[in-house]
Short mmCIF file of C-alpha atoms and ligand atoms in Angstrom, two decimals:
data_model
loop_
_atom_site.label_atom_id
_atom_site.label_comp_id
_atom_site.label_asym_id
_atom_site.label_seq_id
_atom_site.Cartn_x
_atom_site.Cartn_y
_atom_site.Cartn_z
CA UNK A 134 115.73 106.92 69.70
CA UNK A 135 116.26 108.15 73.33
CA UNK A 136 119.07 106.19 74.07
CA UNK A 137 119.17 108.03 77.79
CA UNK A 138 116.34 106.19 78.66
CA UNK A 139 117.23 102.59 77.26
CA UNK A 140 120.24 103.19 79.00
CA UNK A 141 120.02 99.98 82.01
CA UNK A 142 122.77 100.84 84.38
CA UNK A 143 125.67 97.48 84.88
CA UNK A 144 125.54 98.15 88.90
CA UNK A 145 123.60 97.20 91.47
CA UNK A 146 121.55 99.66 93.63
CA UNK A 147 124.20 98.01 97.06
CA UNK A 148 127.09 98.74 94.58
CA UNK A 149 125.41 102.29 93.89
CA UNK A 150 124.80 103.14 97.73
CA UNK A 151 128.52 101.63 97.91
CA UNK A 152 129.92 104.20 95.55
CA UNK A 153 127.96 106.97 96.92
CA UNK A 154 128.93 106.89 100.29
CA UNK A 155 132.75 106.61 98.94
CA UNK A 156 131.79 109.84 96.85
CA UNK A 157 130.73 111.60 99.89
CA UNK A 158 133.90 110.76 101.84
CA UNK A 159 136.53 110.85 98.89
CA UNK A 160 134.61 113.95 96.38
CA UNK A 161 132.42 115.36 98.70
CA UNK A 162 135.04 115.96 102.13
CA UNK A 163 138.15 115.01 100.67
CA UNK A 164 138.65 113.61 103.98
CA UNK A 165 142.14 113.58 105.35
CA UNK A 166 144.00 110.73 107.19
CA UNK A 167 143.16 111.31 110.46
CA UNK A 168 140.98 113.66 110.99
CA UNK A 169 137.40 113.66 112.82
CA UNK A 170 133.86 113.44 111.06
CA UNK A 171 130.39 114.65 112.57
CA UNK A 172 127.85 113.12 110.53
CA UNK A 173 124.51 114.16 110.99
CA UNK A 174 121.55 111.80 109.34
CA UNK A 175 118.05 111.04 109.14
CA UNK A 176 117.28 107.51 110.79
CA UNK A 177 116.08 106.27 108.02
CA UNK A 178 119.07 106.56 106.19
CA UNK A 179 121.30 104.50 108.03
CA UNK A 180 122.61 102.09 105.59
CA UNK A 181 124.04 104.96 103.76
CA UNK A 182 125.27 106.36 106.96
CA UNK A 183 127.07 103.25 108.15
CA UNK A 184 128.75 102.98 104.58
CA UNK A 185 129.76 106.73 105.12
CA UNK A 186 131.73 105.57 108.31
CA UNK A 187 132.78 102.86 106.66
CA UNK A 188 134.59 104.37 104.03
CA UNK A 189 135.49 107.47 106.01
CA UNK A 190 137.91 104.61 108.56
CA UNK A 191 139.26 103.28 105.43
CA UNK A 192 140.20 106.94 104.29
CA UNK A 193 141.90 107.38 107.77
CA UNK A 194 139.43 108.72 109.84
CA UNK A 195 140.26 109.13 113.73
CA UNK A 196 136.55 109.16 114.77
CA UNK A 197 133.32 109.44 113.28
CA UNK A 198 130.20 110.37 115.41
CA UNK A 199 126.81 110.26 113.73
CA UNK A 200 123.91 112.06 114.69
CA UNK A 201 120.76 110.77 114.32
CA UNK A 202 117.37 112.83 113.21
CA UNK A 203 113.89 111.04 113.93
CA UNK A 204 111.36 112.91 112.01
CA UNK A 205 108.48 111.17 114.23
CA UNK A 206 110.44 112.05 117.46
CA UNK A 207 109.76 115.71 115.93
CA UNK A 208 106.14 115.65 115.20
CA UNK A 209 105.35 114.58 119.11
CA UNK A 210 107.20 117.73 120.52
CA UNK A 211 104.52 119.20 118.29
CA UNK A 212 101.76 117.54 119.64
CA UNK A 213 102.82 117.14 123.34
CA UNK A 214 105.07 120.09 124.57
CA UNK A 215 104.42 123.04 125.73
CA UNK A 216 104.41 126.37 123.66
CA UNK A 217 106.89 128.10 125.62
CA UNK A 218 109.25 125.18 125.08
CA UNK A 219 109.54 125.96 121.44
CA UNK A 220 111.75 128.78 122.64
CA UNK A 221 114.16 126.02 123.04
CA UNK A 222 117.11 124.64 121.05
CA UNK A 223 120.19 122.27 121.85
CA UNK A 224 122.66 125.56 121.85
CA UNK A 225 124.77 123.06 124.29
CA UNK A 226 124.96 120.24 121.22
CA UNK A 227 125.60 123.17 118.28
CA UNK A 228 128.32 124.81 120.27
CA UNK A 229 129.93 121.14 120.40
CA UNK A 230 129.50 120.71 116.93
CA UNK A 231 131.38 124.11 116.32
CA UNK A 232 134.07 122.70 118.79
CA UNK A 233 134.74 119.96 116.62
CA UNK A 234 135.04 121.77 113.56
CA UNK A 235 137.12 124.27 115.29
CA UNK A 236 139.54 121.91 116.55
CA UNK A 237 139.43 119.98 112.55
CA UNK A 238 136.57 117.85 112.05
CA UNK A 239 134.71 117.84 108.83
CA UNK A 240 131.13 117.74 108.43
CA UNK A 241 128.72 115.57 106.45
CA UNK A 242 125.04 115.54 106.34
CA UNK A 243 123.09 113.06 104.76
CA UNK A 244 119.04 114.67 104.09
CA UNK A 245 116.23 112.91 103.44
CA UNK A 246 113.90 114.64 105.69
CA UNK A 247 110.08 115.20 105.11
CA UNK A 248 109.55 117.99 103.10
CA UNK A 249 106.07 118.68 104.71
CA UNK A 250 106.84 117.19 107.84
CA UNK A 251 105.64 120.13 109.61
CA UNK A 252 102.56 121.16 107.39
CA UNK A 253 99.21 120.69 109.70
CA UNK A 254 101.22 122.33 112.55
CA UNK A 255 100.82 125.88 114.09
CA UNK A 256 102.45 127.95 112.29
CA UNK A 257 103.59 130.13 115.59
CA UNK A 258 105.47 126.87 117.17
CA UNK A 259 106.96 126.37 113.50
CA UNK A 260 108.68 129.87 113.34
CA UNK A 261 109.42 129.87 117.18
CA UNK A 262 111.23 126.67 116.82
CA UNK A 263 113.07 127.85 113.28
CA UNK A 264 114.12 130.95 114.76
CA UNK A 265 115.35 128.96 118.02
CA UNK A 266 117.53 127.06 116.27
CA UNK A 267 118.61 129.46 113.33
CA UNK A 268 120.41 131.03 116.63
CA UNK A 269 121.65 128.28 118.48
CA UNK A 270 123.11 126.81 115.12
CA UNK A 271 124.93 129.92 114.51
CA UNK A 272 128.34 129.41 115.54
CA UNK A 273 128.48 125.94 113.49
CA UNK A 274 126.63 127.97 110.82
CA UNK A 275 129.48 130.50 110.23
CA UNK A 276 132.38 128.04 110.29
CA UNK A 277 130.38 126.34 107.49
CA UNK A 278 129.56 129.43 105.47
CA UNK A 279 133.33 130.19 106.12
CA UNK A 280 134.73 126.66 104.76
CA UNK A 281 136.48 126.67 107.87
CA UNK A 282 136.66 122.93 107.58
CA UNK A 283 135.64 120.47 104.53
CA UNK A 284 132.13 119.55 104.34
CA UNK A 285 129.59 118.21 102.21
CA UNK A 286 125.96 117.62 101.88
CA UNK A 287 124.46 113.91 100.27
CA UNK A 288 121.06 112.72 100.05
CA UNK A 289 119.37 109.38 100.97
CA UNK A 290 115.85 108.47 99.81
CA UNK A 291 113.59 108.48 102.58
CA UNK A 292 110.06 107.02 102.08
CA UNK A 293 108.52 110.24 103.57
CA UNK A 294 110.35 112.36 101.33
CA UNK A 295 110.20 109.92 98.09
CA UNK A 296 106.18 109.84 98.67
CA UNK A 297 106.07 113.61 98.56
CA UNK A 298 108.03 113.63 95.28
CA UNK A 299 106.07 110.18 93.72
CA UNK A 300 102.67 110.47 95.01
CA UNK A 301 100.94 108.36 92.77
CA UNK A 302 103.54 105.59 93.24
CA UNK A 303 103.68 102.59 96.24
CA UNK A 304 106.27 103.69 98.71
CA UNK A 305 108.81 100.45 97.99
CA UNK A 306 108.08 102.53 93.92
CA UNK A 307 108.47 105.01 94.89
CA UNK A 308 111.78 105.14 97.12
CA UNK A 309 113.26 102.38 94.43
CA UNK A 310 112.65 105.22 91.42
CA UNK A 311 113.89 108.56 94.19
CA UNK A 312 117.36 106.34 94.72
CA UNK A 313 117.92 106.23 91.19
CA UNK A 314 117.77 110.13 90.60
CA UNK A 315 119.97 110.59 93.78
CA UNK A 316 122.69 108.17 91.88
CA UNK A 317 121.92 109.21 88.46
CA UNK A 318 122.22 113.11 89.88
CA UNK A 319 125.14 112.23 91.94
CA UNK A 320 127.32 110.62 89.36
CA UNK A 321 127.59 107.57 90.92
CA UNK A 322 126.07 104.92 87.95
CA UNK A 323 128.64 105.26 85.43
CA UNK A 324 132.45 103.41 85.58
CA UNK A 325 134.25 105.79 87.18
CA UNK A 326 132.61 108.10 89.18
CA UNK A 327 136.06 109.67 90.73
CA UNK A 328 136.38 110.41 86.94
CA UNK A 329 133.22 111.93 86.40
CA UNK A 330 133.53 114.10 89.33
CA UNK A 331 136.87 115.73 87.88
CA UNK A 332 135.30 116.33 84.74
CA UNK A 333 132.45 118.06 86.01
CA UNK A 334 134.33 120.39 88.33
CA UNK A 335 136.50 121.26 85.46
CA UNK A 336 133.63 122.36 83.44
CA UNK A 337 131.91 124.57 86.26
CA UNK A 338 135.24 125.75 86.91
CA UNK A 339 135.43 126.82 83.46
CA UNK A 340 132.35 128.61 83.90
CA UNK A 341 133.31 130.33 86.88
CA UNK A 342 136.44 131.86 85.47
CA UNK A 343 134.65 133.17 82.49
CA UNK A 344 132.19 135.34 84.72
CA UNK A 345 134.78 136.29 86.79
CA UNK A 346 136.93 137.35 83.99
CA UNK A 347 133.49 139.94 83.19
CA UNK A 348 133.56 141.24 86.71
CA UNK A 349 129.94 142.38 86.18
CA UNK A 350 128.24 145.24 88.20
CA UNK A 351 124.92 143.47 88.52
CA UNK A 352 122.79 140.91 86.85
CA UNK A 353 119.50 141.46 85.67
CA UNK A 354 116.19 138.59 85.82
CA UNK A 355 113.10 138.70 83.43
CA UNK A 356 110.43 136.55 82.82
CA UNK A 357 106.77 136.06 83.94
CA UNK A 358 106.47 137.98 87.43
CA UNK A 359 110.22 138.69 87.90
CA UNK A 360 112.10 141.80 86.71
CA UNK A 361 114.81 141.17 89.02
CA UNK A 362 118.28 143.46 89.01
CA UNK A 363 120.81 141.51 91.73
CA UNK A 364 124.04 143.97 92.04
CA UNK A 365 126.83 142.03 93.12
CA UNK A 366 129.08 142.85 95.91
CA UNK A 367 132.44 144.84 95.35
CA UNK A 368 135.59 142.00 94.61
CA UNK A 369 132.57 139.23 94.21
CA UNK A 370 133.96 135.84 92.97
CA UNK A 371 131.95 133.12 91.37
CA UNK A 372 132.15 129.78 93.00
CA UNK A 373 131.37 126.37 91.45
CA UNK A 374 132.46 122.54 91.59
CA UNK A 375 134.74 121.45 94.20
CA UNK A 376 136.59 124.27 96.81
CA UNK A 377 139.55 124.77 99.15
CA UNK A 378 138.17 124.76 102.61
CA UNK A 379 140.55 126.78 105.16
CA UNK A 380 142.25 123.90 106.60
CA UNK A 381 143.34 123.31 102.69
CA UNK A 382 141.63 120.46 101.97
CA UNK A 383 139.62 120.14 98.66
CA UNK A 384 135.94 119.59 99.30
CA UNK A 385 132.51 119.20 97.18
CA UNK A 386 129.80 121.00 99.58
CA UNK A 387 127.24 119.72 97.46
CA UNK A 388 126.08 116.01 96.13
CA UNK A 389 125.03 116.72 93.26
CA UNK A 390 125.83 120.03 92.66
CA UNK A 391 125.22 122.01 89.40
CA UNK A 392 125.14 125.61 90.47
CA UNK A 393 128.00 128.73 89.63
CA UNK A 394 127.08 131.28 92.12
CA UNK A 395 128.72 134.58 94.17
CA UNK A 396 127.48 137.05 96.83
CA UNK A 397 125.30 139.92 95.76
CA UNK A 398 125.06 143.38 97.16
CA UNK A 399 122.99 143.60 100.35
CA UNK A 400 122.21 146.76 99.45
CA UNK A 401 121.84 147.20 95.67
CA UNK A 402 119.23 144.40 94.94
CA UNK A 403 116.17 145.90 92.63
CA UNK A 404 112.59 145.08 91.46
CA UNK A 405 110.24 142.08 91.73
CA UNK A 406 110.84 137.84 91.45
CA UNK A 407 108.63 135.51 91.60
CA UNK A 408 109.39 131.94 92.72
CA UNK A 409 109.62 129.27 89.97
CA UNK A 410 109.07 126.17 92.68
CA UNK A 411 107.72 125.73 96.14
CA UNK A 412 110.15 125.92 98.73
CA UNK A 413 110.57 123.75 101.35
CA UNK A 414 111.70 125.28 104.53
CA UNK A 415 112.03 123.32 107.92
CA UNK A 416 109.09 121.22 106.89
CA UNK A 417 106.93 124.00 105.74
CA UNK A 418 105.98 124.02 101.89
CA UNK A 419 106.33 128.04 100.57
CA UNK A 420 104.78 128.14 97.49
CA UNK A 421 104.71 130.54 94.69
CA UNK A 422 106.59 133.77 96.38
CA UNK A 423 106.32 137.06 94.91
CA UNK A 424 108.60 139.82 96.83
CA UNK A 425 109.54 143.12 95.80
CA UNK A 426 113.06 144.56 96.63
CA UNK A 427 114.66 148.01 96.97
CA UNK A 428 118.01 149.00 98.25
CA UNK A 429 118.58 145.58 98.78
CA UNK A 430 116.05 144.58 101.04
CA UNK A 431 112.31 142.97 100.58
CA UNK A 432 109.90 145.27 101.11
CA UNK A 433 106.47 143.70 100.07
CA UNK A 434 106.07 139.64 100.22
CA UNK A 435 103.17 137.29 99.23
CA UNK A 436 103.24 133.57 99.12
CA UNK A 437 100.36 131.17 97.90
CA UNK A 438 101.27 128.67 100.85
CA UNK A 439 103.37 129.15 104.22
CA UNK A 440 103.02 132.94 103.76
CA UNK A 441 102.77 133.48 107.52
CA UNK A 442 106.26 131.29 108.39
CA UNK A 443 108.25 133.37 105.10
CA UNK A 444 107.20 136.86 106.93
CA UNK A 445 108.48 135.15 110.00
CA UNK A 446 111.98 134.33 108.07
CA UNK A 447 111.92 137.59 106.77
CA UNK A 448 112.11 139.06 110.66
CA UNK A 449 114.34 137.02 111.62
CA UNK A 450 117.15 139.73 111.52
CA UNK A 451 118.01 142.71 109.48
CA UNK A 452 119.68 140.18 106.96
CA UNK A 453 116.99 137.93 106.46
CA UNK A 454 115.59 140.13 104.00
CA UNK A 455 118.61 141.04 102.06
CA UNK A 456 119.96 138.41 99.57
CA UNK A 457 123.45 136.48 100.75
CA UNK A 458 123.65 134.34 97.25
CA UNK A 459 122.56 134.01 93.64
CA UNK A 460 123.17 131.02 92.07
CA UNK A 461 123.28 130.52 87.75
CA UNK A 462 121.99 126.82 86.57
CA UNK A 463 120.57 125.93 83.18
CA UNK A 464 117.29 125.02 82.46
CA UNK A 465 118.70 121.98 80.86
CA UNK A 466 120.62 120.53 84.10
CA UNK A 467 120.07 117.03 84.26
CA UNK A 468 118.23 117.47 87.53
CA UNK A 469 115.71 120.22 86.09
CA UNK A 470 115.73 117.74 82.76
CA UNK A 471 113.81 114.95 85.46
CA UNK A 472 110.69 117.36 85.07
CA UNK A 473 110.27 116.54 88.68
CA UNK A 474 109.98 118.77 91.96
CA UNK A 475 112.38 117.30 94.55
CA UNK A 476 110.67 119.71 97.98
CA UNK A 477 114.12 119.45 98.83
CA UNK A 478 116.99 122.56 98.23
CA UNK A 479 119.78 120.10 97.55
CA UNK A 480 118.44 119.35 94.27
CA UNK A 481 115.36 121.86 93.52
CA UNK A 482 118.47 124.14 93.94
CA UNK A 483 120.45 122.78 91.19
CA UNK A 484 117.21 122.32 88.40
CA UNK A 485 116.98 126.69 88.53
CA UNK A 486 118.75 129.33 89.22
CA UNK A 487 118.31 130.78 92.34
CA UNK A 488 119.06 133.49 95.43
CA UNK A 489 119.35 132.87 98.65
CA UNK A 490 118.16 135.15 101.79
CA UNK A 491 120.86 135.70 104.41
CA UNK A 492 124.07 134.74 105.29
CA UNK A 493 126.56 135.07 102.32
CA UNK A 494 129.63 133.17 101.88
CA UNK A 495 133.36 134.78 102.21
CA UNK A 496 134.19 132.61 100.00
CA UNK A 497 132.80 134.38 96.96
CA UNK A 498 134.59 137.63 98.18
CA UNK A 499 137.82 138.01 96.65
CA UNK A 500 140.56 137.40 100.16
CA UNK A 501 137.17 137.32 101.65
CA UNK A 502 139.14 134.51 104.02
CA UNK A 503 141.13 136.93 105.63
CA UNK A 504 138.46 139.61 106.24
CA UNK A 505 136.59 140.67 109.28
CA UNK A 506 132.91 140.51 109.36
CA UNK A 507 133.05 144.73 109.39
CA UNK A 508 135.24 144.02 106.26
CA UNK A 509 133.11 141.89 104.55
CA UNK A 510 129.75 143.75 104.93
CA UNK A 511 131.51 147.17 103.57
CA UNK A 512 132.24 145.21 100.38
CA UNK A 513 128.64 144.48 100.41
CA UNK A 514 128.38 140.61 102.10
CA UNK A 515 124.80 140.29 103.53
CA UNK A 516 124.61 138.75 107.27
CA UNK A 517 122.29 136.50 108.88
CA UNK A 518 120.86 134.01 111.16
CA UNK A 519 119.71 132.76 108.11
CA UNK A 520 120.48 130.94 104.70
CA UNK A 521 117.59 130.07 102.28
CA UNK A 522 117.70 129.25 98.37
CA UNK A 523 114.47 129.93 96.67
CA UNK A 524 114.50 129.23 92.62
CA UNK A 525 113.61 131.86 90.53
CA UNK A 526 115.04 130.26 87.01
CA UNK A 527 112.77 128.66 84.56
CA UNK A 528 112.39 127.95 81.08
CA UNK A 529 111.06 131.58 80.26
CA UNK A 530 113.78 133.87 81.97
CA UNK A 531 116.46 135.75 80.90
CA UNK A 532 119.36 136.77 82.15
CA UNK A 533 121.47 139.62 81.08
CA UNK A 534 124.80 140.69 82.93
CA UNK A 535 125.67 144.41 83.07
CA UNK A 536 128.86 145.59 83.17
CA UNK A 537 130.43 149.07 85.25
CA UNK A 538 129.50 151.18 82.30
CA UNK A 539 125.52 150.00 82.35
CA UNK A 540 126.22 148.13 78.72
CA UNK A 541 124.58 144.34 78.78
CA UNK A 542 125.10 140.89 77.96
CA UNK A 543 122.96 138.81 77.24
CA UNK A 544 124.15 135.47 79.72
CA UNK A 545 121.07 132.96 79.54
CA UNK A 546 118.02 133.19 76.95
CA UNK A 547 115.19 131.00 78.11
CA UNK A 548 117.07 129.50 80.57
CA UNK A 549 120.22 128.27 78.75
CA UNK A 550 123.64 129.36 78.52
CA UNK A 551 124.12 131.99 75.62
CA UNK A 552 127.71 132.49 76.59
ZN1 ZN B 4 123.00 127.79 95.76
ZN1 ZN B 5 122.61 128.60 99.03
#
């Protein structure tokens, strides 16, 4: 008997929006009596966003300020402005945003967006406008990748984005059946989901300390189209579950999160991968990459769909083409176990393992903190406008780690855990 799905959860879908947005502000931020929130939201997700604030005041916050996305608003610069416009991008409301953080605020961003929003539109606008605000987002960008404050990242189920994902289903189906997986994924249908939370850090923690304890040279990919070897960078630390941002506060970037990952070596990344799912960047759908690395950086790249904006990524700096993360998650993570492709990184991210292109984090630098940005590339730490997760972990891959001395270990066998 599948008692999984007999399972009826007690709890209303109000008292499961309820306990989300206390997740967010309690597991996700840890926020502090006190201290400032940005918020940054989809309009169609502002019931969850006004229970964010909600809980974030009775947690002690100072302030709260949410900023709104309209995904329509979006689609009629498309249509109506003019082409040299796209060379445009709020610098003036990123450098604020950086302010904030600077002087303590923590972060929170609710997605939901449409994962094709963008599809039907030219393709030159689409990079222009990516590449516009890759660089005006920058300095908030680094404080992020830094942990310079606590922040997290929680999803709201958007009837744009719940069509994409149910597209044989009505949209009132099909946004009732996407808000389930979001609380299901996010831990927020059992008891005690404070509870649940601890007990999952713990055991990606546990994880994390294990490969660390290996300090492998490189890891190495196989499986249908990828024969993949990802060196990691000198004094790399695996990263997992909840972290200490700078300011000392303990923060879950993620909701949900089921990903142990560190920095590879910009400069010591090997062979071919193939993408495993489409990836859905800025509203474009990328599907079925195939790149081929050496000395770090992609050298040949093919995609089914969006091919013309992924060579655009790819130049958007020296970095873009040089890997800032890979990321370990088994095929059997309850996300990947929904069958189902999300079109959205926050949980297509955590169903396969992945990379990223660009930016790394200092984080998974051992004292990475406390290095400059000179510091951190000589240990190997890519850098970049950019930060995109593509999955490249299936069912059929392997993964082996391989150690100073070239002897490997065999880490995941079709997917799963073998250590
Ligand atoms: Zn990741
Ligand atoms: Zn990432």
């Amino acid at each position: 008997m599948n008692i999984k799905a007999e399972r009826r959860s007690g709890s209303s879908s109000d008292q499961r929006l309820d306990r989300l947005a206390e997740i967010a502000v309690r597991v996700g931020l840890g926020l502090a009596p006190g201290q400032e929130l940005v918020m940054t939201a989809p309009i169609e997700a502002l019931p969850l966003a006004r229970l964010v604030a909600e809980h974030a005041y009775k947690a002690g916050a100072s302030l709260v300020t949410t900023l709104f996305a309209d995904d329509a608003a979006t689609l009629m610069r498309f249509r109506h402005a003019s082409r040299e416009s796209f060379e445009h991008a709020p610098a003036w409301l990123f450098e604020g945003m950086a302010a904030a953080f600077r002087s303590g605020a923590a972060r929170l961003a609710i997605v939901g967006e449409d994962p094709a929003l963008l599809a039907g539109q030219d393709a030159e606008k689409v990079a222009t406008a990516n590449r516009a605000r890759s660089k005006a987002y920058l300095p908030a960008l680094e404080l992020i990748a830094a942990f310079a404050t606590n922040w997290t990242i929680v999803a709201a189920a958007t009837p744009a984005w719940a069509r994409t994902v149910f597209p044989q289903a009505s949209e009132d189906e099909a946004v009732a059946r996407l808000w389930e997986l979001i609380f299901s994924a996010s831990r927020v249908d059992g008891p005690d989901p404070i509870a649940a939370w601890a007990a999952h850090n713990q055991a990606l923690q546990a994880r994390t300390h294990l490969l660390n304890e290996r300090r492998f040279a490189a890891l190495r990919f196989r499986g249908p189209g990828t024969d993949l070897q990802v060196g990691l960078a000198e004094g790399h630390e695996w990263a997992g579950g909840s972290t200490t941002a700078k300011n000392g506060i303990v923060c879950n970037a993620n909701i949900p999160t089921e990903e142990v990952f560190t920095t590879p070596h910009k400069d010591r990344v090997e062979g071919v991968v193939t993408s495993t799912k489409p990836l859905s960047y800025q509203g474009t759908l990328i599907e079925e990459i195939s790149v081929r690395f050496a000395a770090g950086a992609i050298v040949e790249a093919n995609a089914r769909t969006g091919e013309e904006v992924l060579r655009k990524v790819l130049e958007t700096d020296e970095g873009a083409r040089r890997l800032g993360e890979v990321a370990l998650v088994p095929y059997s993570s309850p996300i990947s176990r929904s069958g189902l492709l999300f079109y959205s990184t926050l949980f297509d991210e955590n169903a396969a393992s992945h990379i990223a292109l660009g930016q790394s984090y200092s984080k998974c630098i051992r004292g990475g903190d406390a290095m400059s940005p000179d510091e951190l590339a000589g240990h190997g730490a890519n850098r970049s406008l950019i930060h995109i997760d593509w999955m490249i972990g299936s069912a059929e891959i392997d993964l082996d780690g391989l150690g100073r001395d070239g002897r490997s270990e065999p880490l995941m066998k079709k997917g799963e855990w073998v250590v």
